Backbone as JSON, one array per atom type, in Angstrom:
{
  "sequence": "MHLTRYTDYAIRVLLYLAVKGEERTTISEIAETFSISRNHLMKIVQELNQKGYLTAIRGKSGGLLLGRQPETISLGALVRDTEHEMALVECFREGNNCVITPSCRLQPILAEALTAFLKVLDQYTLADLLTDRTSQLSTLMRIPALSVHN",
  "N": [[2.46, 8.46, -11.55], [4.18, 6.31, -9.41], [4.76, 3.2, -8.12], [6.51, 1.93, -5.34], [9.0, -0.66, -4.83], [8.5, -1.74, -2.38], [5.71, -1.49, -1.96], [4.86, -2.98, -4.16], [5.89, -5.52, -3.48], [4.46, -5.91, -1.11], [1.86, -6.19, -2.08], [2.23, -8.53, -3.57], [2.84, -10.36, -1.49], [0.42, -10.42, -0.04], [-1.32, -11.3, -2.04], [-0.22, -13.82, -2.54], [-0.7, -15.06, -0.05], [-3.47, -14.98, -0.03], [-4.09, -16.7, -2.12], [-3.09, -19.07, -1.09], [-4.89, -19.52, 0.92], [-6.19, -21.08, 3.77], [-3.89, -22.37, 4.35], [-0.86, -22.24, 5.95], [2.05, -20.25, 5.39], [5.54, -19.41, 4.86], [7.89, -16.72, 5.36], [10.27, -17.26, 4.06], [9.44, -19.06, 2.06], [7.82, -17.4, 0.46], [9.71, -15.46, -0.25], [11.48, -17.02, -1.75], [9.79, -17.89, -3.83], [9.21, -15.5, -5.22], [11.71, -14.52, -5.69], [12.81, -12.58, -3.9], [14.55, -10.59, -1.54], [14.9, -12.04, 1.6], [15.3, -10.64, 3.99], [14.39, -8.05, 3.32], [11.75, -8.64, 2.81], [10.91, -9.41, 5.34], [10.64, -6.99, 6.73], [8.49, -5.86, 5.37], [6.47, -7.76, 5.84], [6.29, -7.52, 8.61], [5.22, -4.91, 8.87], [2.78, -5.24, 7.48], [1.59, -7.1, 9.15], [1.34, -5.6, 11.53], [-0.53, -3.75, 10.67], [-2.72, -5.28, 10.28], [-3.22, -6.66, 7.91], [-2.18, -9.16, 7.5], [-1.63, -12.17, 9.4], [0.82, -13.11, 11.59], [2.09, -15.98, 12.84], [3.9, -17.23, 15.44], [6.4, -19.74, 16.23], [6.85, -23.37, 16.17], [4.82, -24.55, 14.55], [4.04, -22.34, 13.22], [3.53, -19.52, 11.02], [2.45, -17.6, 8.16], [-0.66, -16.04, 7.55], [-3.42, -14.75, 5.72], [-4.79, -11.82, 7.04], [-7.34, -10.79, 6.9], [-10.42, -11.14, 5.08], [-10.08, -11.4, 1.54], [-11.88, -9.77, 0.14], [-12.19, -7.59, 1.73], [-9.94, -6.11, 1.69], [-8.86, -3.28, 0.53], [-7.38, -2.09, -2.41], [-6.62, 0.55, -2.76], [-6.42, 1.5, -0.11], [-4.37, -0.16, 0.78], [-2.22, 0.68, -0.83], [-2.01, 3.34, 0.08], [-1.24, 2.76, 2.71], [1.24, 1.56, 2.4], [2.87, 3.02, 0.71], [5.17, 5.23, 1.51], [5.78, 7.74, 0.77], [3.98, 9.92, -0.83], [4.22, 12.19, -2.26], [4.21, 13.72, -5.28], [5.72, 15.67, -6.52], [8.13, 18.21, -5.57], [6.7, 20.37, -4.37], [4.67, 19.19, -2.97], [5.72, 18.3, -0.67], [6.79, 18.69, 2.79], [8.63, 21.54, 3.74], [8.96, 22.7, 1.27], [10.82, 24.11, -1.27], [10.54, 25.16, -3.75], [10.69, 27.76, -5.99], [8.73, 28.65, -7.72], [6.28, 27.92, -6.78], [4.19, 29.69, -5.69], [2.99, 30.74, -8.03], [2.56, 28.62, -9.66], [0.68, 26.36, -11.63], [0.64, 23.68, -11.73], [0.62, 22.09, -9.41], [-2.13, 21.81, -8.33], [-3.23, 20.32, -10.41], [-1.72, 17.96, -10.46], [-2.35, 17.07, -7.91], [-5.05, 16.51, -8.25], [-4.82, 14.45, -10.12], [-3.47, 12.48, -8.61], [-5.4, 11.99, -6.66], [-7.41, 10.92, -8.3], [-6.13, 8.6, -9.22], [-5.85, 7.12, -6.83], [-8.54, 6.89, -6.21], [-9.5, 5.2, -8.21], [-8.09, 2.86, -7.53], [-9.33, 2.42, -5.09], [-11.69, 1.27, -5.82], [-11.27, -1.38, -6.11], [-10.49, -4.61, -4.72], [-8.38, -6.97, -2.96], [-9.5, -9.39, -3.6], [-10.38, -8.99, -6.18], [-8.14, -9.45, -7.65], [-7.81, -12.09, -7.69], [-8.2, -15.19, -9.31], [-9.29, -18.36, -10.26], [-8.23, -20.03, -7.53], [-6.68, -22.4, -7.32], [-5.48, -22.76, -9.86], [-4.13, -20.37, -9.93], [-2.3, -20.58, -7.83], [-0.63, -22.61, -8.78], [0.42, -21.24, -10.93], [1.77, -19.14, -9.62], [3.78, -20.58, -8.4], [5.43, -21.13, -10.5], [6.46, -18.75, -11.41], [9.08, -16.81, -12.6], [11.63, -14.59, -11.3], [10.22, -11.42, -11.13], [10.45, -8.34, -12.89], [10.76, -5.18, -11.42], [10.21, -1.72, -10.59], [12.2, 0.64, -8.82]],
  "CA": [[2.55, 7.79, -10.26], [5.13, 5.2, -9.43], [4.73, 2.43, -6.89], [7.82, 1.42, -4.95], [9.11, -2.11, -4.68], [7.9, -2.07, -1.09], [4.28, -1.69, -2.19], [4.75, -4.1, -5.09], [6.11, -6.74, -2.72], [3.35, -6.06, -0.17], [0.75, -6.74, -2.86], [2.57, -9.92, -3.88], [2.71, -11.15, -0.27], [-1.0, -10.61, 0.25], [-1.87, -12.14, -3.1], [0.25, -15.18, -2.28], [-1.42, -15.58, 1.11], [-4.87, -15.17, -0.43], [-4.14, -17.9, -2.94], [-2.84, -20.23, -0.21], [-6.07, -19.73, 1.76], [-5.95, -21.4, 5.18], [-2.6, -23.03, 4.47], [0.18, -21.31, 6.4], [3.27, -20.19, 4.58], [6.64, -18.74, 5.55], [8.57, -15.64, 4.64], [11.25, -17.9, 3.17], [8.73, -19.6, 0.9], [7.42, -16.27, -0.4], [10.94, -14.87, -0.78], [11.98, -17.92, -2.79], [8.85, -17.89, -4.95], [9.31, -14.25, -5.99], [13.12, -14.1, -5.74], [12.89, -11.34, -3.15], [15.38, -10.67, -0.35], [14.17, -12.44, 2.8], [15.39, -9.54, 4.96], [13.49, -6.98, 2.88], [10.4, -9.17, 2.98], [10.6, -9.43, 6.77], [10.17, -5.64, 7.08], [7.17, -5.7, 4.77], [5.56, -8.64, 6.58], [6.09, -6.92, 9.93], [4.28, -3.79, 8.74], [1.48, -5.78, 7.1], [1.06, -7.72, 10.36], [0.95, -4.51, 12.43], [-1.7, -3.07, 10.13], [-3.83, -6.22, 10.23], [-3.41, -7.27, 6.6], [-1.85, -10.57, 7.64], [-1.39, -12.64, 10.76], [2.07, -13.86, 11.71], [2.01, -16.9, 13.98], [5.25, -17.69, 15.79], [6.53, -21.09, 16.77], [7.12, -24.5, 15.29], [3.76, -24.71, 13.55], [3.62, -20.99, 12.86], [3.54, -19.14, 9.61], [1.7, -16.41, 7.78], [-2.0, -16.19, 7.0], [-4.09, -13.49, 5.42], [-5.42, -11.35, 8.26], [-8.74, -10.45, 6.63], [-10.92, -11.69, 3.83], [-9.6, -10.62, 0.4], [-12.89, -8.8, -0.27], [-12.16, -6.43, 2.63], [-8.65, -5.44, 1.56], [-8.91, -2.3, -0.55], [-6.08, -1.81, -3.01], [-6.31, 1.95, -2.49], [-5.95, 1.6, 1.28], [-3.08, -0.84, 0.85], [-1.22, 1.58, -1.42], [-1.83, 4.45, 1.03], [-0.55, 2.26, 3.89], [2.6, 1.08, 2.12], [3.65, 4.07, 0.05], [5.52, 6.15, 2.58], [6.0, 9.06, 0.17], [3.01, 10.1, -1.91], [4.47, 13.48, -2.89], [4.61, 13.54, -6.68], [6.75, 16.67, -6.81], [8.64, 18.89, -4.37], [5.74, 21.26, -3.73], [3.77, 18.39, -2.13], [6.46, 17.92, 0.53], [7.11, 19.7, 3.8], [9.89, 22.21, 3.43], [8.98, 22.99, -0.16], [11.7, 25.23, -1.62], [10.37, 25.52, -5.16], [10.43, 29.2, -6.07], [7.57, 28.99, -8.56], [5.06, 27.42, -6.14], [3.08, 30.65, -5.59], [2.32, 31.01, -9.3], [2.51, 27.38, -10.46], [-0.65, 25.75, -11.76], [0.83, 22.24, -11.84], [0.31, 21.4, -8.15], [-3.51, 21.32, -8.23], [-3.48, 19.31, -11.45], [-1.13, 16.71, -9.98], [-3.15, 16.63, -6.76], [-6.26, 15.9, -8.81], [-4.43, 13.18, -10.75], [-3.2, 11.53, -7.53], [-6.71, 11.64, -6.09], [-8.08, 10.04, -9.26], [-5.39, 7.34, -9.19], [-6.24, 6.39, -5.61], [-9.98, 6.62, -6.29], [-9.63, 3.99, -9.03], [-7.65, 1.72, -6.71], [-10.34, 2.21, -4.04], [-12.8, 0.5, -6.39], [-10.87, -2.78, -6.22], [-9.98, -5.28, -3.53], [-7.48, -8.09, -3.23], [-10.31, -10.44, -4.22], [-10.46, -8.73, -7.62], [-6.91, -9.93, -8.28], [-7.82, -13.55, -7.63], [-9.01, -15.99, -10.22], [-9.36, -19.69, -9.66], [-7.07, -20.08, -6.63], [-5.84, -23.56, -7.59], [-4.63, -22.49, -11.02], [-3.28, -19.23, -9.62], [-1.22, -21.07, -7.0], [0.33, -23.31, -9.63], [1.09, -20.2, -11.71], [2.7, -18.45, -8.72], [4.93, -21.45, -8.13], [6.29, -21.18, -11.69], [6.87, -17.41, -11.8], [10.47, -16.41, -12.38], [11.72, -13.26, -10.68], [9.59, -10.39, -11.93], [11.17, -7.08, -12.83], [10.0, -4.08, -10.85], [10.9, -0.45, -10.52], [12.51, 1.04, -7.45]],
  "C": [[3.41, 6.57, -10.42], [5.05, 4.48, -8.09], [6.13, 1.89, -6.59], [7.81, -0.1, -4.91], [8.43, -2.56, -3.4], [6.41, -2.37, -1.27], [4.05, -2.87, -3.13], [4.88, -5.42, -4.33], [4.99, -6.98, -1.71], [2.14, -6.66, -0.88], [1.0, -8.21, -3.18], [2.39, -10.83, -2.66], [1.24, -11.45, 0.01], [-1.68, -11.48, -0.8], [-1.48, -13.6, -2.88], [-0.52, -15.82, -1.13], [-2.89, -15.84, 0.77], [-5.02, -16.45, -1.24], [-3.96, -19.15, -2.09], [-4.03, -20.51, 0.71], [-5.7, -19.98, 3.2], [-4.61, -22.1, 5.41], [-1.54, -22.0, 4.86], [1.38, -21.38, 5.49], [4.32, -19.42, 5.37], [7.19, -17.6, 4.69], [9.56, -16.23, 3.65], [10.6, -18.44, 1.9], [8.33, -18.49, -0.07], [8.65, -15.64, -1.04], [11.5, -15.71, -1.93], [11.08, -17.89, -4.04], [9.03, -16.66, -5.84], [10.73, -13.75, -6.16], [13.32, -12.72, -5.11], [13.79, -11.59, -1.94], [14.51, -11.0, 0.87], [14.17, -11.31, 3.84], [14.46, -8.4, 4.61], [12.03, -7.41, 3.11], [9.98, -9.19, 4.45], [10.06, -8.07, 7.22], [8.75, -5.42, 6.57], [6.14, -6.51, 5.55], [5.28, -8.06, 7.96], [5.08, -5.77, 9.86], [2.88, -4.28, 8.38], [0.81, -6.46, 8.3], [0.56, -6.64, 11.33], [-0.33, -3.84, 11.97], [-2.88, -4.01, 9.9], [-4.09, -6.86, 8.87], [-3.1, -8.76, 6.63], [-1.66, -10.88, 9.11], [-0.12, -13.47, 10.73], [1.99, -14.68, 13.0], [3.41, -17.45, 14.23], [5.23, -19.14, 16.25], [6.71, -22.15, 15.7], [6.07, -24.68, 14.2], [3.21, -23.35, 13.12], [3.64, -20.76, 11.37], [2.71, -17.9, 9.4], [0.36, -16.8, 7.18], [-2.54, -14.81, 6.67], [-4.88, -13.07, 6.66], [-6.89, -11.01, 8.12], [-9.15, -11.14, 5.33], [-10.45, -10.81, 2.67], [-10.57, -9.52, -0.04], [-12.85, -7.53, 0.57], [-10.84, -5.65, 2.53], [-8.67, -4.56, 0.31], [-7.52, -2.05, -1.09], [-5.66, -0.36, -2.76], [-5.77, 2.13, -1.08], [-4.58, 0.96, 1.44], [-1.97, 0.06, 0.29], [-0.96, 2.76, -0.48], [-1.02, 4.0, 2.25], [0.9, 1.87, 3.64], [3.47, 2.08, 1.38], [3.94, 5.14, 1.09], [5.77, 7.57, 2.06], [5.05, 9.2, -1.02], [3.2, 11.44, -2.63], [4.98, 13.26, -4.31], [5.73, 14.48, -7.08], [7.09, 17.41, -5.52], [7.57, 19.71, -3.64], [4.7, 20.51, -2.89], [4.42, 18.08, -0.78], [6.58, 19.07, 1.52], [8.46, 20.31, 3.44], [10.06, 22.51, 1.95], [9.82, 24.25, -0.42], [11.55, 25.67, -3.07], [9.93, 26.98, -5.26], [9.21, 29.56, -6.9], [6.24, 28.52, -7.96], [3.93, 28.45, -6.1], [2.31, 30.88, -6.9], [2.14, 29.75, -10.17], [1.1, 26.8, -10.47], [-0.57, 24.23, -11.84], [0.38, 21.5, -10.57], [-1.15, 20.95, -8.06], [-3.86, 20.25, -9.26], [-2.93, 17.96, -10.99], [-1.88, 16.18, -8.76], [-4.43, 15.95, -7.23], [-5.95, 14.54, -9.44], [-4.16, 12.11, -9.69], [-4.49, 11.06, -6.88], [-7.45, 10.67, -7.0], [-7.44, 8.65, -9.28], [-5.84, 6.49, -8.0], [-7.73, 6.03, -5.62], [-10.24, 5.36, -7.13], [-9.22, 2.77, -8.21], [-8.65, 1.4, -5.61], [-11.51, 1.36, -4.53], [-12.51, -1.0, -6.43], [-10.35, -3.3, -4.89], [-9.02, -6.38, -3.94], [-8.24, -9.22, -3.93], [-10.42, -10.24, -5.73], [-9.22, -9.21, -8.37], [-6.87, -11.45, -8.36], [-8.7, -14.14, -8.72], [-9.19, -17.33, -9.53], [-8.08, -19.89, -8.83], [-6.15, -21.26, -6.9], [-4.92, -23.29, -8.77], [-3.69, -21.33, -10.74], [-2.09, -19.67, -8.77], [-0.18, -21.79, -7.85], [1.08, -22.31, -10.51], [2.12, -19.49, -10.85], [3.95, -19.28, -8.49], [5.9, -21.5, -9.31], [6.84, -19.81, -12.09], [8.35, -17.2, -11.57], [10.47, -15.03, -11.72], [11.13, -12.22, -11.63], [10.39, -9.11, -11.82], [10.23, -6.01, -12.3], [10.85, -2.83, -10.86], [11.15, -0.1, -9.08], [11.83, 2.32, -7.1]]
}
C-alpha cells in the first residue's frame, strides 16, 4: 500500500491544526512550515473543509481550525476519504482488462491485505498522533521539508 502526497499532506494539515488548538492558522503558514505548494494545499484544505475535518473561516480574522476533536478523527476514515484510488492492481479497477483475472488467486489476497491495512488504521485517531502539544508545535516549526512519495 502506498499513500499519495495528497493523503500525506491532509494528515499533516490536520495534525498541525490539532497542535495549534483554538489558535487559527492560514494555508500560507502551513504551506511554509511543511514546504508544500500553497495551491496544492488549497485543494486539500477545501476537501477537508467539505468533509468536516476542518473549518475554514473567511475574512480578515479568518483562518483554519480543526473541525472536530482529534479523538473523533479516525485515521482509517481519513485515508479512505483522501485516497481517491484504492485499487492496488488493475483487477480492482473498473474496466479490468487483465487476462488472468478469472484464474488469478492474487486478487483476494490483496483485498484481504488492503482490508487489514485499513482495519489497523481504524484503530487509531488523530489524537493518537499527538504528544505534548506545546513541544510538538515547537517541533513542527523546526521541521525542514519532509520527503514523501508521489
